[in-house]
Amino acid sequence: MRGEGEWERRRLMGYEVAISKSWAELENLTQKKSHTVRFLDDEYRIDLEKKTILSLSTNAPPKSHISILLLHYLSRKLKGLPQPTGEWISFKQLDGGQFYYSVFRKRVLEPIIRKYGENPRGLISELTRRSRGKEVKEADASIIFEVFDGIPLFIKLWQGDEEFGPEANFLFDRSISEIFCTEDAVTTAEVVASMI
């Protein structure tokens, strides 16, 4: 459809603007031309001179939304990452989170529930294998893992029973608000939900 094509074109233009601004900001933050950033179970080489990002495992560039996350993370890391607080907050507690919660639930929680609601232990084995996650004895299955170095996430999963269907909760360390804007936090959570 023509409308969908136009929407996609505008979305990609928005990505290009965000990526361009991120490269410019990084040039002002560091003289070093090459950096490596870990995201989930992959590492990415960010070359400021060539303005390229490559996955070290596939030798291919990431999708635009992941490139933006990597550049925003590197920018914040160069400025100094805050230490994780150990205090967990829900998406609703992020700036604007209450307003966008239904979208967050649809794009993040529901895919996790669909995939692991009947088998919560599958979530644990997947995340311990792929991201050095640490199991926590809460809910039917809970795990804390670092999505980026210094950015922990906490996923809790409850298996359904006769009365209630399965449920999930996705928590952020309170320090996320000092690292990412809410949109970046959502995108991070969406990528996690799609990759696990």
XYZ file of C-alpha atoms in Angstrom, residues 82-90 93 134 136 138 144 146 150-154 156 171-176 178-179:
29
model
C 25.889 5.785 36.234
C 26.241 2.775 38.500
C 23.172 0.486 38.596
C 21.110 1.310 41.681
C 19.685 -2.175 42.309
C 16.229 -0.544 42.440
C 13.880 -1.999 39.821
C 11.202 0.077 38.126
C 8.492 -0.816 35.651
C 7.617 4.573 35.979
C 21.583 -14.786 36.571
C 16.556 -15.080 40.628
C 11.009 -14.952 42.117
C 18.597 -10.558 35.614
C 22.966 -7.150 31.197
C 26.275 -1.628 32.987
C 22.595 -1.847 31.930
C 20.822 -4.684 33.742
C 17.283 -5.800 32.961
C 15.006 -8.034 35.044
C 9.791 -12.123 35.641
C 11.855 -4.218 34.852
C 14.614 -1.665 34.400
C 17.228 -0.548 36.896
C 16.337 2.994 37.961
C 19.622 4.215 36.388
C 18.144 3.582 32.891
C 20.062 8.607 33.175
C 21.310 6.507 30.246
